[in-house]
Coordinates of C-alpha atoms in Angstrom, one line a residue:
X1 CA 0.0 -0.1 0.0
X2 CA 1.3 3.5 -0.7
X3 CA 1.7 5.3 2.5
X4 CA 0.6 8.9 2.6
X5 CA 3.7 10.3 4.2
X6 CA 5.8 9.5 1.4
X7 CA 6.8 11.7 -1.4
X8 CA 8.4 11.0 -4.8
X9 CA 11.2 13.3 -6.1
X10 CA 10.3 16.7 -7.0
X11 CA 11.9 16.5 -10.3
X12 CA 9.7 13.4 -11.3
X13 CA 6.3 14.8 -10.8
X14 CA 6.6 18.6 -10.4
X15 CA 8.7 21.4 -12.0
X16 CA 7.0 21.2 -15.4
X17 CA 3.8 21.4 -17.2
X18 CA 2.4 18.3 -17.8
X19 CA 0.6 17.3 -20.9
X20 CA -2.9 15.9 -21.0
X21 CA -2.0 12.3 -21.1
X22 CA 0.3 12.8 -18.3
X23 CA -2.3 14.5 -16.1
X24 CA -4.6 11.8 -16.8
X25 CA -2.0 9.3 -15.8
X26 CA -1.6 10.9 -12.6
X27 CA -5.3 11.1 -12.2
X28 CA -5.5 8.4 -9.5
X29 CA -2.2 9.5 -7.8
X30 CA -3.0 11.3 -4.4
X31 CA -1.7 14.9 -4.3
X32 CA -0.1 13.7 -1.1
X33 CA 2.5 12.1 -3.3
X34 CA 2.8 15.4 -5.2
X35 CA 3.6 17.8 -2.1
X36 CA 7.0 19.1 -1.1
X37 CA 8.2 17.7 1.9
X38 CA 11.6 17.0 3.1
X39 CA 11.3 13.6 4.8
X40 CA 8.5 11.0 5.3
X41 CA 6.6 11.3 8.3
X42 CA 4.7 9.0 10.8
X43 CA 1.0 8.2 10.2
X44 CA 0.1 9.6 13.4
X45 CA 1.6 13.1 12.5
X46 CA 0.3 13.1 9.0
X47 CA -2.8 14.9 9.4
X48 CA -2.3 18.3 7.1
X49 CA -1.5 16.5 4.0
X50 CA -4.1 15.3 1.7
X51 CA -5.5 15.1 -1.8
X52 CA -5.6 18.4 -3.4
X53 CA -8.6 20.6 -2.9
X54 CA -11.1 19.8 -5.5
X55 CA -10.3 16.1 -5.8
X56 CA -13.7 14.6 -6.4
X57 CA -15.4 12.9 -3.5
X58 CA -12.8 13.8 -1.0
X59 CA -12.6 16.6 1.4
X60 CA -10.7 19.8 0.4
X61 CA -8.7 19.7 3.8
X62 CA -8.2 16.1 5.1
X63 CA -7.2 17.9 8.3
X64 CA -10.8 18.5 8.7
X65 CA -12.5 15.7 6.9
X66 CA -16.3 17.3 7.3
X67 CA -18.8 14.9 5.5
X68 CA -20.2 17.9 3.9
X69 CA -17.2 18.4 2.0
X70 CA -17.6 15.0 0.4
X71 CA -19.2 14.7 -3.2
X72 CA -22.3 13.4 -1.7
X73 CA -25.1 12.0 -3.9
X74 CA -28.4 13.9 -3.6
X75 CA -31.7 12.1 -3.3
X76 CA -32.1 11.5 -7.0
X77 CA -28.3 10.3 -7.3
X78 CA -28.7 7.7 -4.5
X79 CA -32.2 6.6 -6.2
X80 CA -30.2 6.1 -9.3
X81 CA -27.3 4.2 -7.9
X82 CA -29.2 2.0 -5.6
X83 CA -32.2 1.6 -7.8
X84 CA -34.4 2.3 -4.5
X85 CA -36.4 5.3 -3.7
X86 CA -35.7 7.2 -0.7
X87 CA -39.1 6.0 0.9
X88 CA -38.2 2.5 0.2
X89 CA -34.6 2.8 1.5
X90 CA -36.1 4.3 4.9
X91 CA -38.6 1.4 5.0
X92 CA -35.7 -1.2 4.5
X93 CA -33.8 0.8 7.5
X94 CA -37.4 0.3 9.5
X95 CA -37.5 -3.4 8.9
X96 CA -33.8 -4.0 9.9
X97 CA -34.2 -2.0 13.0
X98 CA -37.4 -3.9 13.9
X99 CA -35.1 -7.3 13.6
X100 CA -32.3 -5.7 15.5
X101 CA -34.8 -4.8 18.5
X102 CA -36.2 -8.4 18.3
X103 CA -32.6 -10.0 18.4
X104 CA -31.9 -8.0 21.6
X105 CA -35.4 -8.4 23.1
X106 CA -35.0 -12.3 22.7
X107 CA -31.2 -12.0 24.0
X108 CA -32.5 -10.3 27.4
X109 CA -35.6 -12.2 28.1
X110 CA -33.6 -14.8 29.6
X111 CA -32.0 -12.3 31.9
X112 CA -35.5 -10.9 32.8
X113 CA -36.7 -14.4 34.2
X114 CA -33.2 -15.5 35.5
X115 CA -34.0 -15.8 39.0
X116 CA -36.8 -18.4 38.1
X117 CA -34.7 -20.3 35.8
X118 CA -32.2 -20.7 38.7
X119 CA -34.8 -21.9 40.8
X120 CA -36.3 -24.3 38.2
X121 CA -33.2 -26.1 37.2
X122 CA -31.6 -25.6 40.7
X123 CA -28.4 -24.0 39.7
X124 CA -26.0 -21.5 41.0
X125 CA -24.5 -18.5 39.7
X126 CA -21.7 -19.7 37.5
X127 CA -24.2 -22.0 35.8
X128 CA -26.6 -19.4 35.2
X129 CA -23.9 -17.1 33.6
X130 CA -23.0 -19.9 31.4
X131 CA -26.3 -19.6 29.6
X132 CA -25.2 -16.3 28.3
X133 CA -21.7 -17.4 27.7
X134 CA -22.8 -20.5 25.7
X135 CA -25.0 -18.2 23.5
X136 CA -22.3 -15.4 22.9
X137 CA -19.6 -18.2 22.3
X138 CA -21.8 -19.7 19.6
X139 CA -22.5 -16.1 18.1
X140 CA -18.9 -15.2 18.1
X141 CA -17.8 -18.5 16.5
X142 CA -20.4 -18.2 13.6
X143 CA -19.8 -14.5 12.9
X144 CA -16.9 -14.8 10.7
X145 CA -18.5 -17.4 8.5
X146 CA -21.5 -15.0 7.9
X147 CA -19.1 -12.2 7.4
X148 CA -17.5 -14.1 4.8
X149 CA -20.8 -15.0 3.1
X150 CA -22.2 -11.7 3.5
X151 CA -19.3 -10.0 1.5
X152 CA -19.8 -12.3 -1.3
X153 CA -23.4 -13.7 -1.6
X154 CA -26.9 -12.3 -1.2
X155 CA -27.5 -10.7 2.1
X156 CA -31.2 -10.7 2.1
X157 CA -31.5 -14.6 1.8
X158 CA -28.7 -15.2 4.5
X159 CA -30.6 -13.2 6.9
X160 CA -34.1 -14.7 6.0
X161 CA -32.5 -18.2 6.6
X162 CA -30.7 -17.4 10.0
X163 CA -33.8 -15.7 11.4
X164 CA -36.1 -18.6 10.7
X165 CA -33.8 -20.8 12.2
X166 CA -33.5 -18.7 15.3
X167 CA -37.0 -18.5 15.8
X168 CA -37.4 -22.3 15.7
X169 CA -34.8 -23.0 18.1
X170 CA -35.9 -20.4 20.6
X171 CA -39.4 -21.9 20.5
X172 CA -38.1 -25.2 21.2
X173 CA -36.1 -24.0 24.2
X174 CA -39.3 -23.2 26.1
X175 CA -40.2 -26.8 26.3
X176 CA -37.1 -28.3 28.1
X177 CA -37.7 -30.2 31.3
X178 CA -36.0 -29.4 34.6
X179 CA -33.6 -32.4 34.5
X180 CA -32.2 -31.3 31.1
X181 CA -30.3 -28.0 31.8
X182 CA -27.5 -29.1 29.3
X183 CA -30.2 -28.9 26.6
X184 CA -31.2 -25.6 27.6
X185 CA -27.5 -24.6 27.0
X186 CA -27.6 -26.3 23.6
X187 CA -30.7 -24.3 22.2
X188 CA -29.0 -21.1 23.5
X189 CA -26.1 -22.0 21.6
X190 CA -28.0 -22.8 18.4
X191 CA -29.7 -19.4 19.0
X192 CA -26.5 -17.7 17.9
X193 CA -26.6 -19.2 14.4
X194 CA -29.5 -16.6 13.6
X195 CA -28.1 -13.7 15.3
X196 CA -24.6 -14.0 13.7
X197 CA -26.4 -14.3 10.3
X198 CA -27.9 -10.8 11.0
X199 CA -25.6 -8.6 12.9
X200 CA -22.7 -9.1 10.7
X201 CA -24.8 -8.1 7.7
X202 CA -27.3 -5.6 8.4
X203 CA -25.2 -2.5 9.0
X204 CA -23.4 -3.1 5.6
X205 CA -27.0 -2.9 4.1
X206 CA -27.6 0.5 5.7
X207 CA -23.8 1.4 4.4
X208 CA -24.7 0.7 0.8
X209 CA -28.0 2.7 0.9
X210 CA -26.8 6.2 2.5
X211 CA -23.7 8.1 2.9
X212 CA -22.1 10.8 5.0
X213 CA -24.6 12.3 7.7
X214 CA -27.5 10.5 6.3
X215 CA -25.8 7.3 7.1
X216 CA -25.0 8.4 10.6
X217 CA -28.4 9.1 11.3
X218 CA -29.7 6.0 9.9
X219 CA -27.2 4.0 11.8
X220 CA -28.3 5.7 15.2
X221 CA -31.8 4.7 14.5
X222 CA -30.6 1.2 13.8
X223 CA -28.7 1.1 16.9
X224 CA -31.4 2.4 19.0
X225 CA -32.9 -0.9 18.7
X226 CA -29.8 -2.4 20.9
X227 CA -30.7 -0.7 24.2
X228 CA -34.5 -0.6 23.6
X229 CA -34.6 -4.2 22.7
X230 CA -32.6 -5.2 25.7
X231 CA -35.2 -3.3 28.0
X232 CA -38.1 -4.7 26.3
X233 CA -36.6 -8.0 26.9
X234 CA -36.4 -7.5 30.7
X235 CA -40.1 -6.1 30.6
X236 CA -41.5 -8.8 28.3
X237 CA -39.6 -11.7 30.3
X238 CA -41.2 -10.4 33.6
X239 CA -44.5 -9.3 32.7
X240 CA -45.4 -12.4 30.6
X241 CA -44.0 -14.7 33.4
X242 CA -46.5 -12.7 35.7
X243 CA -49.4 -13.0 33.5
X244 CA -48.9 -16.5 32.6
X245 CA -47.7 -17.8 35.9
X246 CA -44.8 -19.7 34.2
X247 CA -41.5 -18.3 33.0
X248 CA -41.6 -20.7 29.9
X249 CA -44.1 -18.4 28.2
X250 CA -41.6 -15.6 28.3
X251 CA -39.5 -17.6 25.8
X252 CA -42.5 -18.0 23.4
X253 CA -43.1 -14.3 22.4
X254 CA -40.2 -13.6 20.4
X255 CA -40.4 -16.7 18.1
X256 CA -43.8 -15.7 16.6
X257 CA -42.4 -12.0 15.9
X258 CA -39.5 -13.7 14.3
X259 CA -41.8 -15.4 11.7
X260 CA -43.2 -11.7 10.8
X261 CA -39.4 -10.5 10.5
X262 CA -38.7 -13.2 8.0
X263 CA -41.9 -12.2 6.0
X264 CA -40.8 -8.4 6.0
X265 CA -37.3 -9.2 5.0
X266 CA -38.4 -11.2 2.0
X267 CA -41.1 -8.7 1.1
X268 CA -39.4 -5.3 1.6
X269 CA -35.5 -5.5 1.6
X270 CA -34.0 -5.5 -1.7
X271 CA -30.0 -6.0 -2.3
X272 CA -28.3 -2.6 -3.0
X273 CA -24.9 -2.8 -5.0
X274 CA -21.9 -3.1 -2.6
X275 CA -20.1 0.3 -2.3
X276 CA -21.8 2.1 -5.2
X277 CA -22.7 5.1 -3.3
X278 CA -19.3 6.0 -2.3
X279 CA -17.9 5.5 -5.7
X280 CA -17.3 8.1 -8.5
X281 CA -19.4 7.1 -11.6
X282 CA -16.3 6.5 -13.4
X283 CA -14.5 4.7 -10.8
X284 CA -14.2 0.8 -11.2
X285 CA -16.3 -1.1 -8.9
X286 CA -14.4 -2.9 -6.0
X287 CA -14.1 -6.6 -6.3
X288 CA -13.6 -9.0 -3.1
X289 CA -10.4 -10.0 -2.4
X290 CA -9.6 -13.5 -0.4
X291 CA -10.6 -13.8 3.2
X292 CA -6.9 -14.0 4.1
X293 CA -6.2 -10.8 2.4
X294 CA -9.2 -9.3 4.3
X295 CA -7.9 -10.3 7.5
X296 CA -4.3 -9.2 6.8
X297 CA -5.7 -5.5 5.7
X298 CA -7.8 -5.3 8.7
X299 CA -4.9 -6.3 11.0
X300 CA -3.0 -3.5 9.7
X301 CA -5.8 -0.8 10.4
X302 CA -5.2 0.4 13.8
X303 CA -8.2 2.5 13.9
X304 CA -10.4 -0.5 13.3
X305 CA -8.3 -2.6 15.9
X306 CA -8.3 -0.2 18.7
X307 CA -11.9 1.0 18.2
X308 CA -12.9 -3.0 18.3
X309 CA -11.0 -3.3 21.6
X310 CA -12.6 -0.2 22.9
X311 CA -16.1 -1.9 21.9
X312 CA -14.9 -4.9 23.7
X313 CA -14.8 -3.2 26.9
X314 CA -18.4 -1.9 26.1
X315 CA -19.5 -5.6 25.5
X316 CA -17.8 -6.9 28.6
X317 CA -19.6 -4.2 30.8
X318 CA -23.0 -4.6 28.9
X319 CA -22.8 -8.3 29.0
X320 CA -22.3 -8.4 32.8
X321 CA -24.9 -5.9 33.7
X322 CA -27.5 -7.3 31.1
X323 CA -27.4 -10.7 32.9
X324 CA -26.6 -9.9 36.6
X325 CA -28.1 -6.3 37.2
X326 CA -31.6 -7.6 37.8
X327 CA -30.5 -10.4 40.1
X328 CA -28.2 -7.9 42.0
X329 CA -31.1 -5.4 42.7
X330 CA -33.1 -8.1 44.0
X331 CA -30.6 -9.1 46.3
X332 CA -30.1 -5.7 47.4
X333 CA -33.7 -5.3 48.2
X334 CA -33.6 -8.4 50.3
X335 CA -30.9 -7.2 52.3
X336 CA -32.4 -3.8 52.9
X337 CA -35.5 -5.8 53.6
X338 CA -37.9 -4.4 51.1
X339 CA -38.4 -7.8 49.3
X340 CA -38.7 -11.2 50.5
X341 CA -36.1 -13.5 49.6
X342 CA -36.7 -15.9 46.6
X343 CA -37.2 -19.4 48.1
X344 CA -36.8 -22.7 46.3
X345 CA -40.1 -23.8 44.8
X346 CA -41.6 -20.1 44.9
X347 CA -41.9 -17.7 42.2
X348 CA -39.3 -14.9 42.3
X349 CA -41.5 -11.8 42.8
X350 CA -39.6 -8.7 42.1
X351 CA -40.1 -5.3 40.2
X352 CA -36.5 -4.9 39.4
X353 CA -36.6 -6.6 36.0
X354 CA -39.3 -4.2 34.7
X355 CA -37.5 -1.1 36.3
X356 CA -34.1 -2.0 34.9
X357 CA -35.7 -2.6 31.4
X358 CA -37.3 0.8 31.6
X359 CA -34.2 2.4 32.4
X360 CA -32.2 0.3 29.9
X361 CA -34.7 1.5 27.1
X362 CA -34.6 5.1 28.2
X363 CA -30.8 5.5 28.5
X364 CA -30.1 3.7 25.3
X365 CA -32.5 6.1 23.4
X366 CA -30.9 9.2 25.3
X367 CA -27.2 7.9 25.2
X368 CA -27.3 7.0 21.4
X369 CA -29.1 10.1 20.4
X370 CA -26.6 12.2 22.7
X371 CA -23.5 10.5 21.3
X372 CA -24.2 10.9 17.8
X373 CA -25.1 14.7 18.0
X374 CA -22.4 15.4 20.1
X375 CA -20.0 13.7 17.5
X376 CA -21.8 15.5 14.8
X377 CA -21.3 18.9 16.1
X378 CA -17.5 18.3 17.4
X379 CA -16.7 16.9 13.9
X380 CA -17.0 20.1 12.5
X381 CA -13.9 21.5 14.3
X382 CA -12.1 18.3 15.3
X383 CA -11.7 15.2 12.8
X384 CA -11.1 12.8 15.8
X385 CA -14.5 13.5 17.3
X386 CA -15.9 10.1 17.0
X387 CA -13.0 8.2 19.1
X388 CA -13.0 10.9 21.6
X389 CA -16.6 10.9 22.3
X390 CA -16.7 7.2 22.5
X391 CA -13.7 7.4 25.1
X392 CA -15.3 10.1 27.0
X393 CA -18.3 8.0 27.3
X394 CA -16.5 5.0 28.7
X395 CA -14.4 6.8 31.0
X396 CA -17.3 8.7 32.2
X397 CA -19.3 5.6 32.9
X398 CA -16.9 3.7 35.1
X399 CA -17.1 5.8 38.4
X400 CA -21.1 6.2 38.0
X401 CA -21.2 2.3 37.8
X402 CA -19.0 1.9 40.7
X403 CA -21.0 4.2 42.9
X404 CA -24.3 2.3 42.0
X405 CA -22.6 -1.0 43.3
X406 CA -21.1 0.8 46.2
X407 CA -24.4 2.5 47.4
X408 CA -26.6 -0.7 46.9
X409 CA -26.7 -1.4 50.6
X410 CA -27.5 1.8 51.6
X411 CA -30.1 3.2 49.2
X412 CA -31.7 1.5 46.2
X413 CA -32.7 4.8 44.9
X414 CA -29.1 6.2 44.6
X415 CA -28.3 2.9 42.9
X416 CA -30.9 3.3 40.4
X417 CA -29.9 7.0 39.7
X418 CA -26.0 6.1 39.1
X419 CA -27.0 3.2 36.9
X420 CA -29.2 5.6 34.9
X421 CA -26.4 8.1 34.3
X422 CA -23.7 5.3 33.9
X423 CA -25.8 3.2 31.2
X424 CA -26.5 6.8 29.5
X425 CA -22.7 7.4 29.1
X426 CA -22.0 3.8 28.2
X427 CA -24.8 3.9 25.4
X428 CA -23.1 6.8 23.6
X429 CA -20.9 4.3 21.9
X430 CA -23.1 2.1 19.8
X431 CA -23.8 4.1 16.8
X432 CA -20.4 5.8 16.8
X433 CA -18.4 2.6 16.8
X434 CA -20.4 1.3 13.8
X435 CA -19.8 4.4 12.0
X436 CA -16.2 4.3 12.6
X437 CA -15.8 0.8 11.1
X438 CA -17.9 1.8 8.1
X439 CA -15.6 4.9 7.0
X440 CA -12.2 3.0 7.9
X441 CA -13.0 -0.1 5.9
X442 CA -13.8 -0.5 2.3
X443 CA -17.2 -2.0 1.4
X444 CA -16.0 -5.0 0.2
X445 CA -14.6 -5.8 3.5
X446 CA -17.4 -4.5 5.7
X447 CA -19.0 -7.8 6.6
X448 CA -15.8 -9.6 7.5
X449 CA -14.7 -6.4 9.6
X450 CA -18.3 -6.6 11.5
X451 CA -17.7 -10.3 12.2
X452 CA -14.1 -9.9 13.2
X453 CA -15.3 -7.0 15.6
X454 CA -18.0 -9.3 16.8
X455 CA -15.5 -12.2 17.6
X456 CA -12.9 -9.8 19.3
X457 CA -15.6 -8.2 21.4
X458 CA -17.3 -11.3 22.6
X459 CA -14.5 -13.3 22.9
X460 CA -12.9 -10.9 25.2
X461 CA -16.1 -9.3 26.2
X462 CA -19.6 -10.7 27.0
X463 CA -18.8 -14.3 26.1
X464 CA -17.1 -14.7 29.2
X465 CA -17.9 -11.8 31.3
X466 CA -21.3 -13.2 32.9
X467 CA -19.7 -16.5 33.5
X468 CA -16.6 -14.6 35.2
X469 CA -18.6 -12.6 37.3
X470 CA -20.6 -15.5 38.3
X471 CA -17.4 -17.7 39.0
X472 CA -16.0 -14.9 41.0
X473 CA -19.4 -14.5 43.0
X474 CA -19.4 -18.1 43.8
X475 CA -15.7 -18.4 44.9
X476 CA -16.2 -15.4 47.1
X477 CA -19.1 -17.1 48.9
X478 CA -17.5 -20.2 49.5
X479 CA -15.5 -18.4 52.1
X480 CA -18.1 -16.8 54.0
X481 CA -21.1 -18.3 56.0
X482 CA -24.0 -18.8 54.1
X483 CA -26.5 -15.8 54.2
X484 CA -28.5 -13.5 51.7
X485 CA -25.9 -10.9 52.8
X486 CA -23.1 -13.0 51.7
X487 CA -24.9 -13.6 48.2
X488 CA -25.2 -9.8 47.9
X489 CA -21.7 -8.8 48.9
X490 CA -20.3 -11.5 46.6
X491 CA -22.1 -10.3 43.5
X492 CA -21.4 -6.7 44.4
X493 CA -17.6 -7.2 44.4
X494 CA -17.5 -9.1 41.3
X495 CA -19.5 -6.7 39.4
X496 CA -16.8 -4.0 40.3
X497 CA -14.7 -5.5 37.7
X498 CA -16.9 -3.8 35.2
X499 CA -15.5 -0.1 36.2
X500 CA -12.1 -1.2 35.6
X501 CA -12.9 -2.6 32.1
X502 CA -14.6 0.4 31.2
X503 CA -11.5 2.5 31.9
X504 CA -9.3 0.1 29.7
X505 CA -11.8 0.6 27.0
X506 CA -11.6 4.5 27.3
X507 CA -7.9 4.2 26.7
X508 CA -8.5 2.1 23.8
X509 CA -10.7 4.6 22.1
X510 CA -8.0 7.6 23.0
X511 CA -5.5 5.5 21.0
X512 CA -7.9 5.0 18.2
X513 CA -8.2 9.0 17.9
X514 CA -4.3 9.1 17.1
X515 CA -5.0 7.1 13.8
X516 CA -8.4 7.9 12.6
X517 CA -7.7 10.4 10.2
X518 CA -5.1 8.7 8.2
X519 CA -7.2 5.3 8.1
X520 CA -10.2 7.2 7.2
X521 CA -8.3 8.8 4.3
X522 CA -7.0 5.6 2.8
X523 CA -10.3 4.1 2.9
X524 CA -11.8 7.1 0.8
X525 CA -9.1 6.9 -1.7
X526 CA -9.2 3.3 -2.2
X527 CA -13.3 3.4 -2.7
X528 CA -12.7 6.3 -5.3
X529 CA -10.1 4.3 -7.3
X530 CA -7.3 6.7 -6.3
X531 CA -5.3 4.2 -4.3
X532 CA -5.1 0.4 -4.7
X533 CA -3.6 -2.2 -2.5
X534 CA -0.8 -3.8 -4.1
X535 CA 0.9 -7.0 -3.2
X536 CA 4.7 -7.6 -3.1
X537 CA 5.0 -8.5 -6.8
X538 CA 2.8 -5.6 -8.0
X539 CA 3.9 -2.8 -5.8
X540 CA 3.7 -0.1 -8.7
X541 CA 2.4 3.2 -9.5
X542 CA 1.8 5.4 -12.7
X543 CA 4.0 8.2 -13.3
X544 CA 5.0 10.2 -16.5
X545 CA 8.3 9.5 -18.0
X546 CA 9.5 10.7 -21.4
X547 CA 5.9 12.2 -22.3
X548 CA 4.4 8.5 -21.6
X549 CA 2.5 7.0 -18.8
X550 CA 4.8 4.4 -17.3
X551 CA 4.3 1.9 -14.4
X552 CA 7.3 1.9 -12.0
X553 CA 8.0 0.1 -8.6
X554 CA 7.0 2.6 -5.7
X555 CA 10.5 2.1 -4.2
X556 CA 12.1 3.7 -7.4
X557 CA 10.2 6.9 -6.7
X558 CA 9.9 7.3 -2.9
X559 CA 12.4 9.0 -0.8

């Protein structure tokens, strides 16, 4: 790949008037290569140089890459490129948002009835945490498979098949007898098939329908569904259980809605051409490369790697809180004497799942909207706004989550207040992280990048965090006399790990801010056909020599 910090000798490319053919031969060469410089600079320092003002489709000054400076197609242009009207595109996003909401609603329905599941199967905290860990592990392993398929085959049909399978397995998991806990783990693992088929593909459809600020707005709508769906999962789980008198019915709500989702996908969604909205009309279409080439390119993209590590911390914290917060709040109320303990054979009666679900919905809408709006405004003056807002959200949420745990034995109201603030700050990351991925990765690698990010964030994040929290809690309880207070304190101390992980994630986003401009610039140049990736045997550029266009090795013109 041509590094933006390098420059060919001035005598080769400057100092004389070029003929029409020579100017044409240099059409794809970034003006970074034409700018005067005495020495190459590192990527982190290369923030002022960029393509010359007026380069089509690129910012006039890459030191301030505002989306409005890009050559953004208007409504008629988008319709001509995608073959879809603006109304149809918005309807597609609405369908995708509905399915995303449904996915997260199903994922956290189990957390809403977790005390009842523990009573029914007679399991401890570590086994309870294993329910979520098995699901996330399956989801994580299958994500690269669907990422590979999503970059090469029809995305609509992949999602239809995955969601239909997920609906059938979820329905089947509601009929498992109490002596077959292993079968519940198996079905929750199979649910990961459907979610992997959707989560890796849906954001790339939105990226191929919209550009610039339109894309950011649509992504924010799409990612509203994560906290809202999670909150609805708690609410549906607890309320359906109360109405039916049996927690099994809570798992039978989403499969019916999943059938509707498949029908909407099949009838409404159409496949847009990959990356067409980001190319010039004269730019050649991007062709998929091999899977190993995709992985190597992603591994050399520091903005993608560091933002994925930051998102891993978000996944660790949200995964832990999603499963354990309602149970922790119930134990807090028991210790405070506000709620009777949950005894074997009895239904666990508590409003905490409902309240936590409502808080999750509200903080999700508030946090996602706040993050997108703050980032959009700061982007006008600071091109590093996206990772900086993510870092501020994570670093700001950590102390409030710690305070919510520390205050739980004294005041449940203070606990809910700090949870509200902490989750609002944490939710600022969702849409921004997705937007970062889409503008630092070229279109033919986006599903693979989504899959890689899912694997990394779940492998080191919420695949193990629920089980780890439960395991630490069980180990702490072994050294204390059995009591409701020891159950509360053990879970309280183990959940404090979330505050530490949030701080580490904030540091990763600060690192991403160092590289974000250079990586975004390279992706834009690649999409516009101004920069191509070259292998060791084809590391050449086009330069004028003796009045002709000549392909020469990069090493022969770089200084």
